[in-house]
Short mmCIF file of C-alpha atoms in Angstrom, two decimals:
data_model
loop_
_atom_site.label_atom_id
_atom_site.label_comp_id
_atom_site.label_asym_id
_atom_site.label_seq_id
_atom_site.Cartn_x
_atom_site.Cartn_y
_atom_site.Cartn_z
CA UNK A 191 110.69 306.12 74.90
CA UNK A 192 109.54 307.85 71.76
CA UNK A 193 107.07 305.31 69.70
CA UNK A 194 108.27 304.75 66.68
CA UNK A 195 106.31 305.91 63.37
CA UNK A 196 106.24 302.43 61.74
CA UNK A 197 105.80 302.76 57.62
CA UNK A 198 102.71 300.82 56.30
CA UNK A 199 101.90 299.16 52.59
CA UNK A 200 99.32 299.32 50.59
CA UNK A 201 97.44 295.64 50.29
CA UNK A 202 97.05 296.14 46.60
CA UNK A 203 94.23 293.25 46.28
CA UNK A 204 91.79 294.82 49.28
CA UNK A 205 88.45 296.95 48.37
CA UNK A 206 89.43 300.09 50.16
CA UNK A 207 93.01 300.73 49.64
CA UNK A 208 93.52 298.83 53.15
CA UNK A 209 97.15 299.53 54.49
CA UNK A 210 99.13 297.44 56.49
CA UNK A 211 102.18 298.33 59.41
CA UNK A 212 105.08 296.79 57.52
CA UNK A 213 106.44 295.30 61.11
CA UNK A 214 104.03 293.68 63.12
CA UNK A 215 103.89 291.74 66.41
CA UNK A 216 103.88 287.95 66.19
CA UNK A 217 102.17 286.08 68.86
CA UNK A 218 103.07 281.73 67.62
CA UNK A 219 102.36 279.43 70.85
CA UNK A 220 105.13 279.49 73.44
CA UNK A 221 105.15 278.84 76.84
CA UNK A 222 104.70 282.07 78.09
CA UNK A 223 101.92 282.77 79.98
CA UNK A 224 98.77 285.10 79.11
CA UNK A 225 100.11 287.73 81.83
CA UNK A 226 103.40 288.54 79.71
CA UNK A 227 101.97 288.14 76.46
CA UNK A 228 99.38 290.99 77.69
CA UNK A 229 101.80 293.09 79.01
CA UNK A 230 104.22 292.53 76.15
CA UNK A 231 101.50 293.88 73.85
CA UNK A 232 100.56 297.08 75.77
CA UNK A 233 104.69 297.86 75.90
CA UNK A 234 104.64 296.86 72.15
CA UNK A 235 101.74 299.84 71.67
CA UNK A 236 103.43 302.16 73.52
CA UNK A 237 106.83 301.52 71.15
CA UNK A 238 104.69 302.04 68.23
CA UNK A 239 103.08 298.78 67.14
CA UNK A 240 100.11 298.59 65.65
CA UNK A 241 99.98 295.09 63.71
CA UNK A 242 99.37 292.18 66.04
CA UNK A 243 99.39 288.09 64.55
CA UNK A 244 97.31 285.84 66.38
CA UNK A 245 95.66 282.77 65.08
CA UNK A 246 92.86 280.02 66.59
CA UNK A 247 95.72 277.76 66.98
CA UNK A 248 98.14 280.04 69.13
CA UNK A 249 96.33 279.98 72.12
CA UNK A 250 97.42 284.15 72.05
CA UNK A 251 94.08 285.24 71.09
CA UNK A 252 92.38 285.58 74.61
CA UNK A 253 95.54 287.60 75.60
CA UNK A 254 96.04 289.57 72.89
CA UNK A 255 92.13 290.81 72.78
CA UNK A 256 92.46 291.38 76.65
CA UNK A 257 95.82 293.88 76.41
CA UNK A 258 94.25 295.59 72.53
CA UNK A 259 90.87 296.35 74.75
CA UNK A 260 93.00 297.51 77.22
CA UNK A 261 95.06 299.74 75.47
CA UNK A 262 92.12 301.53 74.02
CA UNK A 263 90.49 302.07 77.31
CA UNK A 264 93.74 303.78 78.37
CA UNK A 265 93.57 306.18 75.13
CA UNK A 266 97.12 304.52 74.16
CA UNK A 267 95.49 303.92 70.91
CA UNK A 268 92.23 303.79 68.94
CA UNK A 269 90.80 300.69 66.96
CA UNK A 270 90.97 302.35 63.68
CA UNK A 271 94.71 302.37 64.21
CA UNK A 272 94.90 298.88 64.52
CA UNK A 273 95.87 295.94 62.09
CA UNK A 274 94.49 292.67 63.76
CA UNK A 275 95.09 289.27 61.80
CA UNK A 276 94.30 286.33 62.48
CA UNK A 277 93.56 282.42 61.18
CA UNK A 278 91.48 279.62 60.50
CA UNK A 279 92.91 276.31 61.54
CA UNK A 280 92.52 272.86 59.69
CA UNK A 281 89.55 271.43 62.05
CA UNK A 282 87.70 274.53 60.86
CA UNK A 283 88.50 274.35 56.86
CA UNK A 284 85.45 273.37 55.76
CA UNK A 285 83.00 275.52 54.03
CA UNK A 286 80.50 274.80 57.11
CA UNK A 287 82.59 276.27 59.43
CA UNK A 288 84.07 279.04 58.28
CA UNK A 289 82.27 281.90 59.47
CA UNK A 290 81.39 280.41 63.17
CA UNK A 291 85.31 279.95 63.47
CA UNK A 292 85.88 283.76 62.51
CA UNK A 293 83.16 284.53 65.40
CA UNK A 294 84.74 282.49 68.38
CA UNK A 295 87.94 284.29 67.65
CA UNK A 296 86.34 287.86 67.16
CA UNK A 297 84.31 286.50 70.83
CA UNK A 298 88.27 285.21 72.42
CA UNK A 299 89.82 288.53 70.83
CA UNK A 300 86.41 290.87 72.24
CA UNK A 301 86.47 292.50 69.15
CA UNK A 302 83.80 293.58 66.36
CA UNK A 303 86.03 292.87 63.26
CA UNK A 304 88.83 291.56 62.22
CA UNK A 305 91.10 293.63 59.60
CA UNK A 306 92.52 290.47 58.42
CA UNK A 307 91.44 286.90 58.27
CA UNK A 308 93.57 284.01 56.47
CA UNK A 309 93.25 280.13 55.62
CA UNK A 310 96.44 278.73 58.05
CA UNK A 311 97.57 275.84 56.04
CA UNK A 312 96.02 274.66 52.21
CA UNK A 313 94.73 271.21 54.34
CA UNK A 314 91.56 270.59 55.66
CA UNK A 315 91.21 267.86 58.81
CA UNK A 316 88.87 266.51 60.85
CA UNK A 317 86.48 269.24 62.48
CA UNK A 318 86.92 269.21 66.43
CA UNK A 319 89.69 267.02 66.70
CA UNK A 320 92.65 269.65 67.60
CA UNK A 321 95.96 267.93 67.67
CA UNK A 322 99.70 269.43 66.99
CA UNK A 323 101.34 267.42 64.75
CA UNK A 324 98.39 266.99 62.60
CA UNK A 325 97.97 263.46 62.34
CA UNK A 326 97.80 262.17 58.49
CA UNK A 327 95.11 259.95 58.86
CA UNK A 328 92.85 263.05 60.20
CA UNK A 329 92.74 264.82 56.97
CA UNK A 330 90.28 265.18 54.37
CA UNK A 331 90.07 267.08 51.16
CA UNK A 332 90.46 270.44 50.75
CA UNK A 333 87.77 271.98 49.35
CA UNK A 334 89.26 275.56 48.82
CA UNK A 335 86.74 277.16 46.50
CA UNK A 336 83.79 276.06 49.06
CA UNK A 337 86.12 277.48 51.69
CA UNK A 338 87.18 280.57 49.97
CA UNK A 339 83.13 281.49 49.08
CA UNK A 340 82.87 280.89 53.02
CA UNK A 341 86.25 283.29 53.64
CA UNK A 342 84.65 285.56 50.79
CA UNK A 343 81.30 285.46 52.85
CA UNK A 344 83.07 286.80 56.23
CA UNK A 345 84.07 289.71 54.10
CA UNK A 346 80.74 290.57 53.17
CA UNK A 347 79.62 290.26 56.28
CA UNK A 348 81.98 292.66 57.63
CA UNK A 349 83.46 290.44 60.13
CA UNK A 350 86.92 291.02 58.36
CA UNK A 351 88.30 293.70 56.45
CA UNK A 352 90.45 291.52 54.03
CA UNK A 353 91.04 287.80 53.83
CA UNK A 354 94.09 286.07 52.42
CA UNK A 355 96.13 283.16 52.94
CA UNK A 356 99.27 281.19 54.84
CA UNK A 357 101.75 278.95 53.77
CA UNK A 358 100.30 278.42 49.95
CA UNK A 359 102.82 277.45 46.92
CA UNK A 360 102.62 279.57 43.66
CA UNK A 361 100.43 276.20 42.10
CA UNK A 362 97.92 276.77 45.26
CA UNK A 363 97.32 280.23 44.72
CA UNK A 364 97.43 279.76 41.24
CA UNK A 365 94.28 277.54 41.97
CA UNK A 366 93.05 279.56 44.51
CA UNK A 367 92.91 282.83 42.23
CA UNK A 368 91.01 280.73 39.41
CA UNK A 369 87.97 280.13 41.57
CA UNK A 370 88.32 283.46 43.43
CA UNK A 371 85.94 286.21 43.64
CA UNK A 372 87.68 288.38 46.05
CA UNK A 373 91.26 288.18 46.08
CA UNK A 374 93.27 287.28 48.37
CA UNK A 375 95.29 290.54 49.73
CA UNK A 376 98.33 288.42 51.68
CA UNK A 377 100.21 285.65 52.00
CA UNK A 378 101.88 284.81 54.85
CA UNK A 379 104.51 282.19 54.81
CA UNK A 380 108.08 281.16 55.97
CA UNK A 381 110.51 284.39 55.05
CA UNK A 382 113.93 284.63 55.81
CA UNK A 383 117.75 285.43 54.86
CA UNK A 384 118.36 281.38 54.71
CA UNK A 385 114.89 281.01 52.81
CA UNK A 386 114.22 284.13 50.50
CA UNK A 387 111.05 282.61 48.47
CA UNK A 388 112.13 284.14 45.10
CA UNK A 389 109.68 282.27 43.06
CA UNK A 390 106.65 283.06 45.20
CA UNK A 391 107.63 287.14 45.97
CA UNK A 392 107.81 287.64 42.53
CA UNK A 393 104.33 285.80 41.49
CA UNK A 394 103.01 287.32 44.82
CA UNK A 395 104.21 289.94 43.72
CA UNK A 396 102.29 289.91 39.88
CA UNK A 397 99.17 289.49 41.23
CA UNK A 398 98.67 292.25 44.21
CA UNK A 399 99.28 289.56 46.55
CA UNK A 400 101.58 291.22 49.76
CA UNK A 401 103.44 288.73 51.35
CA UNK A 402 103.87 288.30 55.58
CA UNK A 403 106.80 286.72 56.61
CA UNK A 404 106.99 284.52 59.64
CA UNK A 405 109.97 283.14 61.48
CA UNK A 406 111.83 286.27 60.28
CA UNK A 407 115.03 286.02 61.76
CA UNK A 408 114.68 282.18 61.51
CA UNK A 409 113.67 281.30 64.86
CA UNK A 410 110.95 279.03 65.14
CA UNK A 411 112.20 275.47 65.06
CA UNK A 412 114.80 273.75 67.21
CA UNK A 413 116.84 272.29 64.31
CA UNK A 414 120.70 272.82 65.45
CA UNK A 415 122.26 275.94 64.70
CA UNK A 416 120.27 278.97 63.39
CA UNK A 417 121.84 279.60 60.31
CA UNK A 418 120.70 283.54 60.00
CA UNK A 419 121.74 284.23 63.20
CA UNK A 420 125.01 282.73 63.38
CA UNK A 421 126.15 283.73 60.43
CA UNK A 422 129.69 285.23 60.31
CA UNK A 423 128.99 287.43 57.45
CA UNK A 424 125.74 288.78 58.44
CA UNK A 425 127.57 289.58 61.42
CA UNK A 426 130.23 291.89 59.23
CA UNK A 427 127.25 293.52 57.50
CA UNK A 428 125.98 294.23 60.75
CA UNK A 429 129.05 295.76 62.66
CA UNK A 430 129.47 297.91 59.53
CA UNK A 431 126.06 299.39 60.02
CA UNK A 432 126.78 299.12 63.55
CA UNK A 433 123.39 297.19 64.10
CA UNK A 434 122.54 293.74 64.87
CA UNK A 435 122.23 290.87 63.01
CA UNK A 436 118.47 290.65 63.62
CA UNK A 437 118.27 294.08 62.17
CA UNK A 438 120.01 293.75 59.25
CA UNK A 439 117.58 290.55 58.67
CA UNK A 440 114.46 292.70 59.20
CA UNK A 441 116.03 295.70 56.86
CA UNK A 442 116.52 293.34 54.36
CA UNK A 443 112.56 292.04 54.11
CA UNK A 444 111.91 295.61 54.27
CA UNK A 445 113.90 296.66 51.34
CA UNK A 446 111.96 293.33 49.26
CA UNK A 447 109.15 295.12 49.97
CA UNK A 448 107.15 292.14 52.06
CA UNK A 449 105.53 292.55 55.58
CA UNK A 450 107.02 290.63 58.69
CA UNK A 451 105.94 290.10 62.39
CA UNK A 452 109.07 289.14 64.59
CA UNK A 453 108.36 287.76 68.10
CA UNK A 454 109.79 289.41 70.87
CA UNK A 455 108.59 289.66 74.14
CA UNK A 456 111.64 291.44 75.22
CA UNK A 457 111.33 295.46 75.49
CA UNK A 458 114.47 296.15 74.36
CA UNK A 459 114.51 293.60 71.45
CA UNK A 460 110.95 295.00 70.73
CA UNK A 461 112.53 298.59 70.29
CA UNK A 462 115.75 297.05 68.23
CA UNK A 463 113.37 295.53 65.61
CA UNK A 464 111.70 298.68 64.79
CA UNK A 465 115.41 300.70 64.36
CA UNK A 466 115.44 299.74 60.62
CA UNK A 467 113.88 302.86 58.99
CA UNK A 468 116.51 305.38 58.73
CA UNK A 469 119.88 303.45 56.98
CA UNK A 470 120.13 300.87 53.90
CA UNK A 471 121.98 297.85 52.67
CA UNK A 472 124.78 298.26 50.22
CA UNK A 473 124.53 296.68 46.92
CA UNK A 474 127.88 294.24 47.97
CA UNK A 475 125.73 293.59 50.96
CA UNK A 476 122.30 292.66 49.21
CA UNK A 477 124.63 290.47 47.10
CA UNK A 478 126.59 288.87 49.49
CA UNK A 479 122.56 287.80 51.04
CA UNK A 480 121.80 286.32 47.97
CA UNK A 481 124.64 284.12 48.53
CA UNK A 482 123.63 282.41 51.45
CA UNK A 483 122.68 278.43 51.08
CA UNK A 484 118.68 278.57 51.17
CA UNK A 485 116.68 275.75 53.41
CA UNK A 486 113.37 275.49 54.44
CA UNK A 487 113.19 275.85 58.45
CA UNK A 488 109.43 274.83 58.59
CA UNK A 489 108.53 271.72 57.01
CA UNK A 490 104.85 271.74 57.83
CA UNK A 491 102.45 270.91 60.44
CA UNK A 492 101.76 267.43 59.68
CA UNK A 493 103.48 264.12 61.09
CA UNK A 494 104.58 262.21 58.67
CA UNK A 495 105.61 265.17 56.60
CA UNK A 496 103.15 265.47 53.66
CA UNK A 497 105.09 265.61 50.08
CA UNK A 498 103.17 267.81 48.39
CA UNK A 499 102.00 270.33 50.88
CA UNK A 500 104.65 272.68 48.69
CA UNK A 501 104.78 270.94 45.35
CA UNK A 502 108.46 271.33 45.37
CA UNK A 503 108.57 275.01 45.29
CA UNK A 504 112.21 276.37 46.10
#
């Protein structure tokens, strides 16, 4: 198998004219065990992937550092070519903590720098106690300017590369970028055909800000019947191209412009998801997308829900 020559974007907002692989690797907690994840990742170098998501809370950060330090020592690829991201979790969003976080996952991911570091969720809870839900009565205020000097900080210290954000509402960055020094080059955040984010691509957008999409073919959630997938028109825009749905979803992000890291463990799915570069969606088609009823698929990682973790953003 030929790797595939994966197209990368500029991150407007970084010091150095950073790039970033437009299709990276996603690696949100499953049940998979560290053995598959590693070997997923060296068959995802070998395809051509070079952008790899991991985060403190994934539990994919020992793996993933294991099969990237593998890789290298096989001469499949070279750190330079690598994008690595990935995140501070609430226990740790406190100015305190910041930059010790960043270390344990450079120690778990056995690497010198990160090329990407971002805040995980705009709340703050309490430090050490890790618990999924997030229980409300364990959080505390956010104190994003003392945390963004701290993110700010792990950029001057070369740890990272760039820092950004996840899951923040046009009114958080808004108050993020009024306090910040360094900008932040990405936000990462819920993208999809059934949740298209409008408002926030096109502020993202105005202020150098690329955005990451997660749960890209709206997988993610167990919440009935997944409405991008299942859909009988994305289906007809799909046999017409003669691809597959979950292609026609990625071509679609890619033609907007934004970033996105599908999850696939699966060699051939891996391979599918980067055969997007060479055709295009139709005007009738990019208009028939717009059509489709828009729902958030992930509410948040709080229980009870919190009501103004998005302040109502559609």
């Amino acid at each position: 198998m030929v790797a595939v020559e994966i197209p990368t974007l500029v991150l407007p907002n970084s010091s150095s004219e950073q790039r970033v692989p437009v299709v990276g690797m996603g690696s949100a907690p499953d049940f998979t065990c560290k053995k598959d994840t590693k070997e997923a990742i060296i068959e995802a170098i070998k395809q051509g992937y070079r952008h790899f998501d991991t985060a403190a809370a994934y539990g994919s950060e020992q793996a993933l550092g294991e099969a990237l330090k593998e890789a290298v020592e096989l001469g499949l690829v070279s750190r330079q070519d690598l994008f690595v991201t990935s995140k501070l979790w609430v226990t740790d969003n406190h100015p305190h903590l910041v930059v010790s976080a960043l270390r344990k996952s450079l120690r778990t991911l056995q690497l010198e720098y990160l090329d990407l570091y971002l805040i995980h969720w705009p709340i703050s809870s309490q430090p050490g106690k890790f618990s999924f839900p997030i229980e409300v009565e364990d959080l505390l205020p956010f104190d994003v300017k003392g945390v963004w000097e701290a993110m700010e900080e792990c950029q001057k210290l070369g740890l990272t590369r760039a820092i950004g954000v996840s899951n923040f509402s046009v009114k958080k960055l808004q108050n993020l970028l009024s306090v910040a020094t360094i900008r932040p080059v990405v936000n990462q955040v819920e993208m999809n055909l059934a949740w298209q984010q409008k408002k926030l691509r096109e502020f993202c957008n105005e202020n150098g800000i690329v955005i990451t999409a997660f749960s890209p073919l709206r997988k993610g959630a167990s919440k009935g019947p997944n409405e991008v997938m299942e859909n009988d028109m994305l289906k007809e825009i799909a046999e017409a191209h003669g691809k597959t749905i979950a292609q026609v979803c990625l071509r679609w992000l890619y033609e907007q412009g934004v970033t996105f890291v599908p999850k696939s463990y699966d060699k051939g799915r891996m391979n599918q998801n980067l055969q997007i570069f060479d055709w295009k969606l139709t005007q009738e088609d990019h208009h028939k997308i717009s059509e489709i009823y828009q729902n958030r698929l992930i509410n948040g990682p709080t229980k009870p829900q919190l009501n103004d973790l998005w302040d109502d953003e559609i």
